[in-house]
Structures are given as C-alpha cells and as structure tokens.
CSV table of C-alpha atoms and ligand atoms in Angstrom, one decimal:
chain,number,residue,atom,x,y,z
A,1,UNK,CA,-17.3,0.1,16.2
A,2,UNK,CA,-19.9,-0.8,14.0
A,3,UNK,CA,-21.9,-4.1,15.1
A,4,UNK,CA,-20.3,-7.5,13.6
A,5,UNK,CA,-22.0,-8.1,10.3
A,6,UNK,CA,-23.3,-12.0,9.8
A,7,UNK,CA,-19.7,-12.5,7.7
A,8,UNK,CA,-17.3,-11.3,11.1
A,9,UNK,CA,-19.9,-13.4,13.2
A,10,UNK,CA,-19.2,-16.2,11.0
A,11,UNK,CA,-15.6,-16.4,11.0
A,12,UNK,CA,-15.9,-15.5,14.9
A,13,UNK,CA,-17.5,-19.1,15.6
A,14,UNK,CA,-20.8,-17.3,17.0
A,15,UNK,CA,-23.3,-18.5,14.2
A,16,UNK,CA,-22.7,-21.5,11.8
A,17,UNK,CA,-21.4,-21.7,8.6
A,18,UNK,CA,-19.1,-23.3,6.1
A,19,UNK,CA,-15.7,-22.1,5.7
A,20,UNK,CA,-14.3,-23.5,2.2
A,21,UNK,CA,-10.9,-21.5,2.5
A,22,UNK,CA,-9.3,-19.1,4.5
A,23,UNK,CA,-6.2,-17.1,4.1
A,24,UNK,CA,-4.7,-14.9,6.6
A,25,UNK,CA,-6.7,-11.8,5.5
A,26,UNK,CA,-9.7,-13.4,3.7
A,27,UNK,CA,-12.2,-16.3,4.4
A,28,UNK,CA,-15.1,-17.9,1.6
A,29,UNK,CA,-18.1,-19.5,3.0
A,30,UNK,CA,-20.6,-21.6,1.6
A,31,UNK,CA,-23.5,-19.1,0.2
A,32,UNK,CA,-27.0,-19.9,2.6
A,33,UNK,CA,-29.2,-19.4,-0.9
A,34,UNK,CA,-27.2,-21.1,-3.8
A,35,UNK,CA,-27.3,-19.6,-6.8
A,36,UNK,CA,-25.3,-22.2,-9.0
A,37,UNK,CA,-23.4,-25.7,-8.2
A,38,UNK,CA,-20.9,-23.8,-6.7
A,39,UNK,CA,-21.9,-20.5,-4.9
A,40,UNK,CA,-19.0,-19.6,-2.5
A,41,UNK,CA,-18.5,-15.9,-0.8
A,42,UNK,CA,-15.1,-14.7,-0.8
A,43,UNK,CA,-14.7,-12.3,2.1
A,44,UNK,CA,-12.2,-10.2,3.5
A,45,UNK,CA,-11.8,-10.8,7.9
A,46,UNK,CA,-12.0,-7.1,8.5
A,47,UNK,CA,-15.7,-5.7,7.8
A,48,UNK,CA,-14.4,-2.0,7.4
A,49,UNK,CA,-15.0,-2.0,4.1
A,50,UNK,CA,-18.3,-1.6,2.8
A,51,UNK,CA,-18.4,-2.7,-1.0
A,52,UNK,CA,-15.8,-3.1,-3.8
A,53,UNK,CA,-15.7,-0.1,-4.6
A,54,UNK,CA,-14.6,1.2,-1.5
A,55,UNK,CA,-12.0,-1.9,-1.0
A,56,UNK,CA,-10.5,-1.0,-4.2
A,57,UNK,CA,-9.7,2.6,-3.0
A,58,UNK,CA,-8.6,1.5,0.2
A,59,UNK,CA,-6.8,-1.7,0.1
A,60,UNK,CA,-6.0,-2.9,-3.8
A,61,UNK,CA,-4.0,-5.7,-2.4
A,62,UNK,CA,-6.3,-7.3,-0.5
A,63,UNK,CA,-8.8,-7.1,-3.4
A,64,UNK,CA,-6.0,-8.7,-5.3
A,65,UNK,CA,-6.1,-11.4,-2.7
A,66,UNK,CA,-10.0,-12.3,-3.1
A,67,UNK,CA,-9.5,-12.5,-6.7
A,68,UNK,CA,-6.8,-15.0,-5.9
A,69,UNK,CA,-8.9,-16.9,-3.1
A,70,UNK,CA,-11.7,-16.6,-6.1
A,71,UNK,CA,-9.6,-18.7,-8.3
A,72,UNK,CA,-8.3,-20.8,-6.3
A,73,UNK,CA,-11.9,-22.1,-4.9
A,74,UNK,CA,-12.9,-22.5,-8.8
A,75,UNK,CA,-10.1,-24.3,-9.3
A,76,UNK,CA,-10.8,-27.0,-7.1
A,77,UNK,CA,-14.4,-27.5,-7.3
A,78,UNK,CA,-15.3,-26.7,-11.3
A,79,UNK,CA,-11.9,-26.8,-13.4
A,80,UNK,CA,-11.2,-23.0,-12.7
A,81,UNK,CA,-13.9,-21.1,-14.8
A,82,UNK,CA,-15.9,-18.8,-12.4
A,83,UNK,CA,-18.3,-15.4,-12.7
A,84,UNK,CA,-17.2,-12.9,-9.7
A,85,UNK,CA,-20.0,-10.7,-8.8
A,86,UNK,CA,-20.2,-8.0,-6.2
A,87,UNK,CA,-23.3,-6.4,-5.9
A,88,UNK,CA,-22.4,-2.8,-4.9
A,89,UNK,CA,-25.6,-0.7,-3.4
A,90,UNK,CA,-28.9,-1.6,-1.9
A,91,UNK,CA,-30.2,-0.7,-5.5
A,92,UNK,CA,-27.8,-3.3,-6.8
A,93,UNK,CA,-28.9,-6.3,-5.0
A,94,UNK,CA,-26.3,-5.8,-2.2
A,95,UNK,CA,-27.7,-6.7,1.6
A,96,UNK,CA,-24.6,-7.3,3.5
A,97,UNK,CA,-22.3,-4.5,3.9
A,98,UNK,CA,-19.4,-6.3,4.5
A,99,UNK,CA,-17.6,-6.6,0.8
A,100,UNK,CA,-18.0,-10.0,-0.1
A,101,UNK,CA,-17.1,-11.3,-3.9
A,102,UNK,CA,-19.9,-13.9,-4.9
A,103,UNK,CA,-18.2,-17.1,-7.0
A,104,UNK,CA,-20.8,-18.6,-9.2
A,105,UNK,CA,-18.9,-22.1,-11.1
A,106,UNK,CA,-20.3,-24.7,-12.4
A,107,UNK,CA,-23.4,-25.4,-14.5
A,108,UNK,CA,-23.8,-21.8,-15.6
A,109,UNK,CA,-24.2,-22.3,-19.1
A,110,UNK,CA,-28.1,-21.9,-18.5
A,111,UNK,CA,-28.0,-18.8,-16.9
A,112,UNK,CA,-28.1,-14.9,-17.8
A,113,UNK,CA,-25.1,-12.7,-17.2
A,114,UNK,CA,-27.0,-10.4,-15.1
A,115,UNK,CA,-30.3,-12.4,-13.3
B,1,AMP,P1,-25.3,-9.7,-1.2
B,1,AMP,O1,-26.5,-9.8,-1.3
B,1,AMP,O2,-24.5,-9.6,-2.4
B,1,AMP,O3,-25.1,-8.6,-0.2
B,1,AMP,O4,-24.7,-10.9,-0.6
B,1,AMP,C1,-25.3,-11.3,0.8
B,1,AMP,C2,-25.1,-12.9,0.4
B,1,AMP,O5,-25.0,-13.5,1.5
B,1,AMP,C3,-26.7,-13.7,-0.2
B,1,AMP,O6,-26.2,-14.3,-1.4
B,1,AMP,C4,-27.0,-14.4,1.2
B,1,AMP,O7,-27.4,-15.9,0.8
B,1,AMP,C5,-25.7,-14.5,1.9
B,1,AMP,N1,-26.0,-15.0,3.4
B,1,AMP,C6,-26.9,-14.3,4.3
B,1,AMP,N2,-26.6,-14.8,5.5
B,1,AMP,C7,-25.6,-15.9,4.9
B,1,AMP,C8,-25.2,-17.3,5.9
B,1,AMP,N3,-25.4,-17.0,7.5
B,1,AMP,N4,-24.3,-17.9,5.9
B,1,AMP,C9,-24.0,-17.7,4.5
B,1,AMP,N5,-24.5,-16.8,3.3
B,1,AMP,C10,-25.4,-16.0,3.9
C-alpha cells in the first residue's frame, strides 16, 4: 500500500483543505495556489491512478465523473465555462501523483492556453 497522498490526507481530514464538492467517488478542493479566480482540483477518492492516462485506461467511467463534477463546479462558480487541465508527468508540471483535474474558470481571457 502506497503512502497517502496530500489529497488523500485532505479527504481523510488529516490536513486542512477546502472541500467544495463531493460525490461517492470524487471530491473537489480549492487549489492552495490559485491561478485563476476559480481554481479547483477534482480528484478521485481512490489514489490508485497516478495520472489521467492511467485513469482513462483503468476506469473511464470515473474519468467521466471527474468531468461531470468539474462542469458542476464551473456552473456554480463561473457561469459554466471552464478550462480543464491534467498535468501528466513531472516534465509536464505534475507534482502530485494522484490524478486530479485542474478546473480553471472566471477571468481567463488574459491567460495563455499553455502557461
Ligand atoms: P500538479 O502540479 O498538476 O500535480 O498540481 C498539484 C496542485 O496541487 C498544485 O496546483 C498545488 O497548488 C496543489 N496543492 C498542493 N498541495 C495542496 C493542498 N494542501 N491543498 C490544496 N491544493 C494543494
């Protein structure tokens, strides 16, 4: 059994986190270092998938649930339009190897697509 990730520890209440949405298999937290007015991470409760490629191969239904929660968060906070980012691999900026979607919404017009 691998060590709990920072996201698992937030889910378990071991460290503080701002949980803004939750379903049976997915939860969402406010990013501690926001890059947009709305910056929420949508995360499977299981940490068995390290990145979105593993998740897509292993449980595509769970990936679809992540997208549903992302849509719902954006609908509640930013009129329903959003950018969804999965950093995949350390070289692409991934730092937490427990798959998570970055939902960026609100005030995005000045931001580059790939910054
Ligand atoms: P990534 O670099 O794609 O793996 O994204 C990891 C994200 O987790 C970063 O945007 C961090 O700001 C965020 N993060 C790390 N620790 C915490 C925490 N304790 N609470 C909320 N967000 C966090």
